[in-house]
mmCIF file of C-alpha atoms and ligand atoms in Angstrom:
data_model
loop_
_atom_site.group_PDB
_atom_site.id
_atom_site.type_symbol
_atom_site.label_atom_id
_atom_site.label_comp_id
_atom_site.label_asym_id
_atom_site.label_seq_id
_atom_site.Cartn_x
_atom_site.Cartn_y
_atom_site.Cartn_z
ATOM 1 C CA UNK A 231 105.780 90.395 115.369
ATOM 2 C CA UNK A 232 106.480 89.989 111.565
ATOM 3 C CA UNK A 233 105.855 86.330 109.449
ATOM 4 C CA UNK A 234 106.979 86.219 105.928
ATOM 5 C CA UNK A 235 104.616 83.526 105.099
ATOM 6 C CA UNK A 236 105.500 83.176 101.607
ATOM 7 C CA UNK A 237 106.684 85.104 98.578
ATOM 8 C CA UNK A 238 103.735 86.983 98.510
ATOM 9 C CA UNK A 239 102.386 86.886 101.895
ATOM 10 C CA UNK A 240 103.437 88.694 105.041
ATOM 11 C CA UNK A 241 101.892 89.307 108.253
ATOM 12 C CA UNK A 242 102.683 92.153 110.901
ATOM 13 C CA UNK A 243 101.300 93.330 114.175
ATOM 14 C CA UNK A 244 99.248 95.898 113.474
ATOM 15 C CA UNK A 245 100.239 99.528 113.631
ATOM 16 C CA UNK A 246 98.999 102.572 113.520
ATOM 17 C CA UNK A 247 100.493 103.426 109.977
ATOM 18 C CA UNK A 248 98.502 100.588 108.928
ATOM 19 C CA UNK A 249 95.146 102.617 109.705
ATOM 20 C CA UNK A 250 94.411 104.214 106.293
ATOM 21 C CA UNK A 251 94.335 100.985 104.619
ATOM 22 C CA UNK A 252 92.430 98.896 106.567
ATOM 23 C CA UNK A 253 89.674 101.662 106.828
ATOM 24 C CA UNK A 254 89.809 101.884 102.798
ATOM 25 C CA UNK A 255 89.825 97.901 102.701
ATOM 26 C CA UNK A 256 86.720 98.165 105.271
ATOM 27 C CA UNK A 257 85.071 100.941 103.552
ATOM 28 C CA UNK A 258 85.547 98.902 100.180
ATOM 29 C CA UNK A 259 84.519 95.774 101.602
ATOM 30 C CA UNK A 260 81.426 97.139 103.340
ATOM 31 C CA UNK A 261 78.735 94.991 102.394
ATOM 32 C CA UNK A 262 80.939 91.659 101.407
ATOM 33 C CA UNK A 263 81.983 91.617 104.986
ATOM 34 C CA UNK A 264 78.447 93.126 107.364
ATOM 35 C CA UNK A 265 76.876 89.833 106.404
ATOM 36 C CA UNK A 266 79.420 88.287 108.673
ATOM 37 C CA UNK A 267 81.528 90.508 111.314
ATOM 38 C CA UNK A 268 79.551 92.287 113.780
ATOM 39 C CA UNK A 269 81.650 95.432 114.165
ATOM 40 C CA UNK A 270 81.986 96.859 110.282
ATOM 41 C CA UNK A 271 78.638 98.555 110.436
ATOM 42 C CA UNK A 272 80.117 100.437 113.612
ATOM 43 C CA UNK A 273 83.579 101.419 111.880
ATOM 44 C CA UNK A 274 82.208 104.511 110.019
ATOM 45 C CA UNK A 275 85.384 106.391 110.202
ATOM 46 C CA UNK A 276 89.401 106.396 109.592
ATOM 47 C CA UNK A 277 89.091 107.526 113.266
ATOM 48 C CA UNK A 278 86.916 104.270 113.806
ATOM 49 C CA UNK A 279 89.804 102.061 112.540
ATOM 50 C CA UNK A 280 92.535 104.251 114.246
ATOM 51 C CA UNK A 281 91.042 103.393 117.724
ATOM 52 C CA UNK A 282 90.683 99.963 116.719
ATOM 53 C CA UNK A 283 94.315 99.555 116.378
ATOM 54 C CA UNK A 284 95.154 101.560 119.598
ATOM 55 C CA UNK A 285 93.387 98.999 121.627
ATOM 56 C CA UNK A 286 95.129 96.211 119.429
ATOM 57 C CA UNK A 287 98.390 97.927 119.928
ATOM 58 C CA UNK A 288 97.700 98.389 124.140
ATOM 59 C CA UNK A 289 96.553 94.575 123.759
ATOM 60 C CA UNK A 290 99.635 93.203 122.339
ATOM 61 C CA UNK A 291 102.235 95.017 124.767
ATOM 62 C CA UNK A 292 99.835 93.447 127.631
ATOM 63 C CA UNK A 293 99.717 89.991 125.808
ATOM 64 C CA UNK A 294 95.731 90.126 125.446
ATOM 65 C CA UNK A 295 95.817 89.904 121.962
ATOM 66 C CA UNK A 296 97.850 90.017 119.113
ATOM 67 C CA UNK A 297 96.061 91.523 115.653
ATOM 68 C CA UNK A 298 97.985 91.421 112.617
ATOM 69 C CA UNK A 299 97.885 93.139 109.364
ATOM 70 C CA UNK A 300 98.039 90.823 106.183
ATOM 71 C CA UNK A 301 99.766 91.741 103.521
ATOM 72 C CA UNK A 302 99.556 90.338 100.019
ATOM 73 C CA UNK A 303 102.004 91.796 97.444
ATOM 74 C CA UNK A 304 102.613 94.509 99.700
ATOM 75 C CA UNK A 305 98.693 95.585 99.816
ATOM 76 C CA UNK A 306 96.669 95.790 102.447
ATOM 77 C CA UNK A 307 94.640 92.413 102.229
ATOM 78 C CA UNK A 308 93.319 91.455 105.491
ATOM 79 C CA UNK A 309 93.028 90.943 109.407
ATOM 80 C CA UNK A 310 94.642 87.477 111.045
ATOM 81 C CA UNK A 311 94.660 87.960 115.058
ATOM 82 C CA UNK A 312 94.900 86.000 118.074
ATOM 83 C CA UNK A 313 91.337 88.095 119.254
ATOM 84 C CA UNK A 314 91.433 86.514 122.880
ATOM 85 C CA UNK A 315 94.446 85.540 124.689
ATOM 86 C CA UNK A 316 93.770 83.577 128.608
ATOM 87 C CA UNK A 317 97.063 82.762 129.968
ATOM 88 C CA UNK A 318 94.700 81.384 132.992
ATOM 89 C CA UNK A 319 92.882 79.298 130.637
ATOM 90 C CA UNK A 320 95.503 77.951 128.289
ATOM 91 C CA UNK A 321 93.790 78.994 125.596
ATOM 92 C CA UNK A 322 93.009 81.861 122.560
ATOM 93 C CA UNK A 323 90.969 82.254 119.566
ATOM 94 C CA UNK A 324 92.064 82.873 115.435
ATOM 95 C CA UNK A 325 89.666 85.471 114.286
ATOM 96 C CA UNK A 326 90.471 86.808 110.618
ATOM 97 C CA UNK A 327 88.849 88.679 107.449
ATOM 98 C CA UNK A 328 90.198 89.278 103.879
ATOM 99 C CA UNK A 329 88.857 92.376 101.483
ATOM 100 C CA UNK A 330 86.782 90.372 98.723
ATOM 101 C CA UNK A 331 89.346 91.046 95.912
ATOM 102 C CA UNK A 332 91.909 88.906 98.099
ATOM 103 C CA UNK A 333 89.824 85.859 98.519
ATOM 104 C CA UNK A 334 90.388 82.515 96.123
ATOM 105 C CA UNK A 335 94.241 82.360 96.561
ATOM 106 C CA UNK A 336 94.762 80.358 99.082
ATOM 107 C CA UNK A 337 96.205 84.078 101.902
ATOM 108 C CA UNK A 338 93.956 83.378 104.832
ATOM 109 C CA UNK A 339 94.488 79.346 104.474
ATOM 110 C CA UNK A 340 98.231 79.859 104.774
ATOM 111 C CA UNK A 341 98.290 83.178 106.764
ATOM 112 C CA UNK A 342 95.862 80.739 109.213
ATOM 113 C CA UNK A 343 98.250 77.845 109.187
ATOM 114 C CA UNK A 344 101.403 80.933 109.879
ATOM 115 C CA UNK A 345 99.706 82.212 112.943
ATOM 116 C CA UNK A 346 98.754 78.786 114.289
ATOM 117 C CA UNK A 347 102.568 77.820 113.880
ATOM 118 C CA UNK A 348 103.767 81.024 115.888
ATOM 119 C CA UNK A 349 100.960 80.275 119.093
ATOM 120 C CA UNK A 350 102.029 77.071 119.266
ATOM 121 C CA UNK A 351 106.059 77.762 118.829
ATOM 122 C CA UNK A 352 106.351 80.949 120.364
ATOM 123 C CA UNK A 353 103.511 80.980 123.167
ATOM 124 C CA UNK A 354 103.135 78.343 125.688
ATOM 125 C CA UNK A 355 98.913 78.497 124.979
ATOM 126 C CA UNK A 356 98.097 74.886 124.474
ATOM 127 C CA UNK A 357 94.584 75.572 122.634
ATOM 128 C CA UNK A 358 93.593 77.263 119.432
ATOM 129 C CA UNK A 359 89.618 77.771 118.968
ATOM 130 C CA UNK A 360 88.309 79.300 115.878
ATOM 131 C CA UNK A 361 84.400 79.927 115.514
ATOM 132 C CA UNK A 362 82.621 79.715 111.890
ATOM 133 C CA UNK A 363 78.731 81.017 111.543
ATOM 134 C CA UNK A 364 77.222 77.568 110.795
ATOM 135 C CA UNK A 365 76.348 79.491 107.619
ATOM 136 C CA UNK A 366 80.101 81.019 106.432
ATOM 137 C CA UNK A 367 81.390 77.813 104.294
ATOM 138 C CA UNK A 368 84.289 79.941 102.787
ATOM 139 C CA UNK A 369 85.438 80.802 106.590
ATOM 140 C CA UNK A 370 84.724 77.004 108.086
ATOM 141 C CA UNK A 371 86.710 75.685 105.057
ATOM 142 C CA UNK A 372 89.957 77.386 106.618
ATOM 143 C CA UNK A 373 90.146 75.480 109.745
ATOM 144 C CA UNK A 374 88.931 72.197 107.925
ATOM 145 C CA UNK A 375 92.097 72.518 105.246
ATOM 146 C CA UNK A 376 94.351 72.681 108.253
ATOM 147 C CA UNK A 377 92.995 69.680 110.172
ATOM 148 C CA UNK A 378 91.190 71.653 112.771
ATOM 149 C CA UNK A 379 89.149 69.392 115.356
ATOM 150 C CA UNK A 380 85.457 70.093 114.907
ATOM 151 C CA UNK A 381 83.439 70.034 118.257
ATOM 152 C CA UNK A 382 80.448 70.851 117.017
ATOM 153 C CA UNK A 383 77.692 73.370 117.158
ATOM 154 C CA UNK A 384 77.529 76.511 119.674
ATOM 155 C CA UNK A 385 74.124 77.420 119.317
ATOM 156 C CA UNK A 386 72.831 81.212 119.202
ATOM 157 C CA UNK A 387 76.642 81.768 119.947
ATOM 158 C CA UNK A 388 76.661 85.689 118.702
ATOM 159 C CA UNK A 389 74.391 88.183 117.171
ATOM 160 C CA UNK A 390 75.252 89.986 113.811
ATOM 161 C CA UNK A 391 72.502 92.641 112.193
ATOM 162 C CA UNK A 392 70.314 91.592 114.989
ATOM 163 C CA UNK A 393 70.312 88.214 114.301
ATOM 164 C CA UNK A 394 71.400 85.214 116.749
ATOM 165 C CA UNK A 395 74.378 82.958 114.727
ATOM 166 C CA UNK A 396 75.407 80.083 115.247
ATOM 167 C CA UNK A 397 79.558 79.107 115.260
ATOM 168 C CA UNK A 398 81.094 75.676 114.451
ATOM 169 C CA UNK A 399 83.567 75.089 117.079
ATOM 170 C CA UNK A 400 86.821 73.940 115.639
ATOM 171 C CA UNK A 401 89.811 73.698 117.759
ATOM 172 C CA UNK A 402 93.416 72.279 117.499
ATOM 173 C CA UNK A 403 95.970 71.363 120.600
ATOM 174 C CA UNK A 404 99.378 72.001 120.921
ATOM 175 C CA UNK A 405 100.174 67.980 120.457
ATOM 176 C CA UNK A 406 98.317 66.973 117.212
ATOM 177 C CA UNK A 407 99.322 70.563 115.955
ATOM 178 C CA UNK A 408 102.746 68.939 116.169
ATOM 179 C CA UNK A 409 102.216 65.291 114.961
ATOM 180 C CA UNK A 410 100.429 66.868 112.077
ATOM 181 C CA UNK A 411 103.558 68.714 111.443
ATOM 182 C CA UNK A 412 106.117 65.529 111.727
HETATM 183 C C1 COA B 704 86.529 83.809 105.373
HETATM 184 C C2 COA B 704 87.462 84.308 104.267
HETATM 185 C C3 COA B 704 88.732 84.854 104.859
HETATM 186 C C4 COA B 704 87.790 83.117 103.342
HETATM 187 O O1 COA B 704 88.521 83.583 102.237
HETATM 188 P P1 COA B 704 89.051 82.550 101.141
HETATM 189 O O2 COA B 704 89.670 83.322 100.061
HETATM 190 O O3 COA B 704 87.958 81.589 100.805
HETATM 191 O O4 COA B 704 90.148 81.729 101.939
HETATM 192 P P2 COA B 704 91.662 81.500 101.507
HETATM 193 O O5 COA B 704 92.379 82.798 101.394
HETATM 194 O O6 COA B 704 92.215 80.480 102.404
HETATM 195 O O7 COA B 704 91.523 80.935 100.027
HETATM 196 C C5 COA B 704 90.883 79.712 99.780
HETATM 197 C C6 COA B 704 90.472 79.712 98.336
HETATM 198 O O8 COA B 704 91.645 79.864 97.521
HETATM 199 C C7 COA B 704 91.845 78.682 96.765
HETATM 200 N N1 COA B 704 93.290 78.428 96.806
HETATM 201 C C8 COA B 704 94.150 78.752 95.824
HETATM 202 N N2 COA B 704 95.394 78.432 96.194
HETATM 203 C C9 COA B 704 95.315 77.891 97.424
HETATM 204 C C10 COA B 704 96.270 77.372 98.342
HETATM 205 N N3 COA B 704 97.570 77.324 98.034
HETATM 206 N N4 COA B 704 95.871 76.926 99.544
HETATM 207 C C11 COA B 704 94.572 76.962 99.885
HETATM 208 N N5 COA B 704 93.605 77.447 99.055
HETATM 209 C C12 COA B 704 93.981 77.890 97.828
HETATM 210 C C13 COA B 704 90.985 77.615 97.420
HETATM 211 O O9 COA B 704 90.605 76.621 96.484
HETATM 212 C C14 COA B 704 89.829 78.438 97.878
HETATM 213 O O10 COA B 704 89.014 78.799 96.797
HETATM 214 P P3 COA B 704 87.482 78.255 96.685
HETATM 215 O O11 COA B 704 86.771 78.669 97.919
HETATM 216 O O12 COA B 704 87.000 78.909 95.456
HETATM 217 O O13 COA B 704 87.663 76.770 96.590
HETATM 218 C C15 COA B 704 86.769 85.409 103.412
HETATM 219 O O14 COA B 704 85.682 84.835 102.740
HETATM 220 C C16 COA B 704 86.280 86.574 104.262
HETATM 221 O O15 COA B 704 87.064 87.383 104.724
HETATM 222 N N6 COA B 704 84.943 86.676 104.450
HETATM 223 C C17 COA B 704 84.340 87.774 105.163
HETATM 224 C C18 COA B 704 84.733 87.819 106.628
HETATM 225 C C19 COA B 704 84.535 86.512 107.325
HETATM 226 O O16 COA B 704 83.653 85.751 106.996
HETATM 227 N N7 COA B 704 85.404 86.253 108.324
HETATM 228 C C20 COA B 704 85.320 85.037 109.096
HETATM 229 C C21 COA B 704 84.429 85.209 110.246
HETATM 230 S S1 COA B 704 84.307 83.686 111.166
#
């Protein structure tokens, strides 16, 4: 799968050629992004990230998931994916990170909006969740520009560095995906 979002902006399942980079953009991005994802402090290695993408890769041709690599400019920026895919339920989750010196121009907002468009044209899932720590304003701020539903507060919904978080659940349907759209 392959979006051109925008001039600058592109987004592509990810790949294993695409391992280097993200491990540099991880390794870069160490401490900006511990404070919120639980698994950077366990990606100590290229071969950390390389794994990683296997799965991702195994994932998409079995339609559990579907990671992609942002690109902004043609660098390596970021990490849009579909993390959970239920068929059963109906129903998957936008999970996403951008290296610091990507944030403030607007790439996860649209790359968000890009990836919401393609679940809801080219999928038949009918539900979009997207869980912000109560605490990440930056990350809840992407859901709220797109008219996300807010449902409230999961409590003591995760555990990063060993602490319980708690996620605001924000969702959007199929339908008022689509009215918004008109
Ligand atoms: C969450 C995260 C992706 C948000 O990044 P971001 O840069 O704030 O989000 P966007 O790329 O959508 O950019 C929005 C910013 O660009 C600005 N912007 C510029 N042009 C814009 C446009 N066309 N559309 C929307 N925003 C635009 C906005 O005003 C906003 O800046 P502000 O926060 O200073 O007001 C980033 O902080 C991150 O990766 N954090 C670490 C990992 C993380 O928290 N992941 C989420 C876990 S739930």
């Amino acid at each position: 799968m392959e979006i051109t979002v925008d001039r600058d902006i592109r987004i592509e399942s990810v790949k294993e050629i695409h391992a280097d980079e993200i491990f540099e953009l991880t390794e870069r991005n160490r401490e900006f992004l511990n404070k919120w994802l639980p698994w950077v402090k366990y990606t100590k290695s290229k071969k950390d990230t390389l794994i990683f993408i296997e799965e991702s890769m195994e994932r998409i041709k079995n339609k559990t998931s579907l990671q992609t690599t942002i690109f902004y400019k043609g660098k390596t920026a970021g990490l849009i994916g579909l993390v959970e895919i239920s068929y059963i339920r109906n129903v998957t989750e936008i999970g996403y990170w951008l290296g610091e010196e990507f944030t403030g121009k607007g790439i996860m907002t649209k790359a968000c909006e890009a990836i919401t468009d393609h679940t809801f044209i080219n999928t038949g899932l009918n539900r979009i969740n997207i869980l912000c720590d109560i605490k990440n304003e930056k990350s809840r701020m992407i859901p709220e520009r797109l008219g996300y539903f807010n449902q409230g507060i999961l409590e003591r919904d995760g555990v990063v560095n060993g602490e319980f978080v708690s996620h605001y659940h924000f969702v959007m349907w199929r339908d008022k995906w689509k009215k918004r759209k008109v």
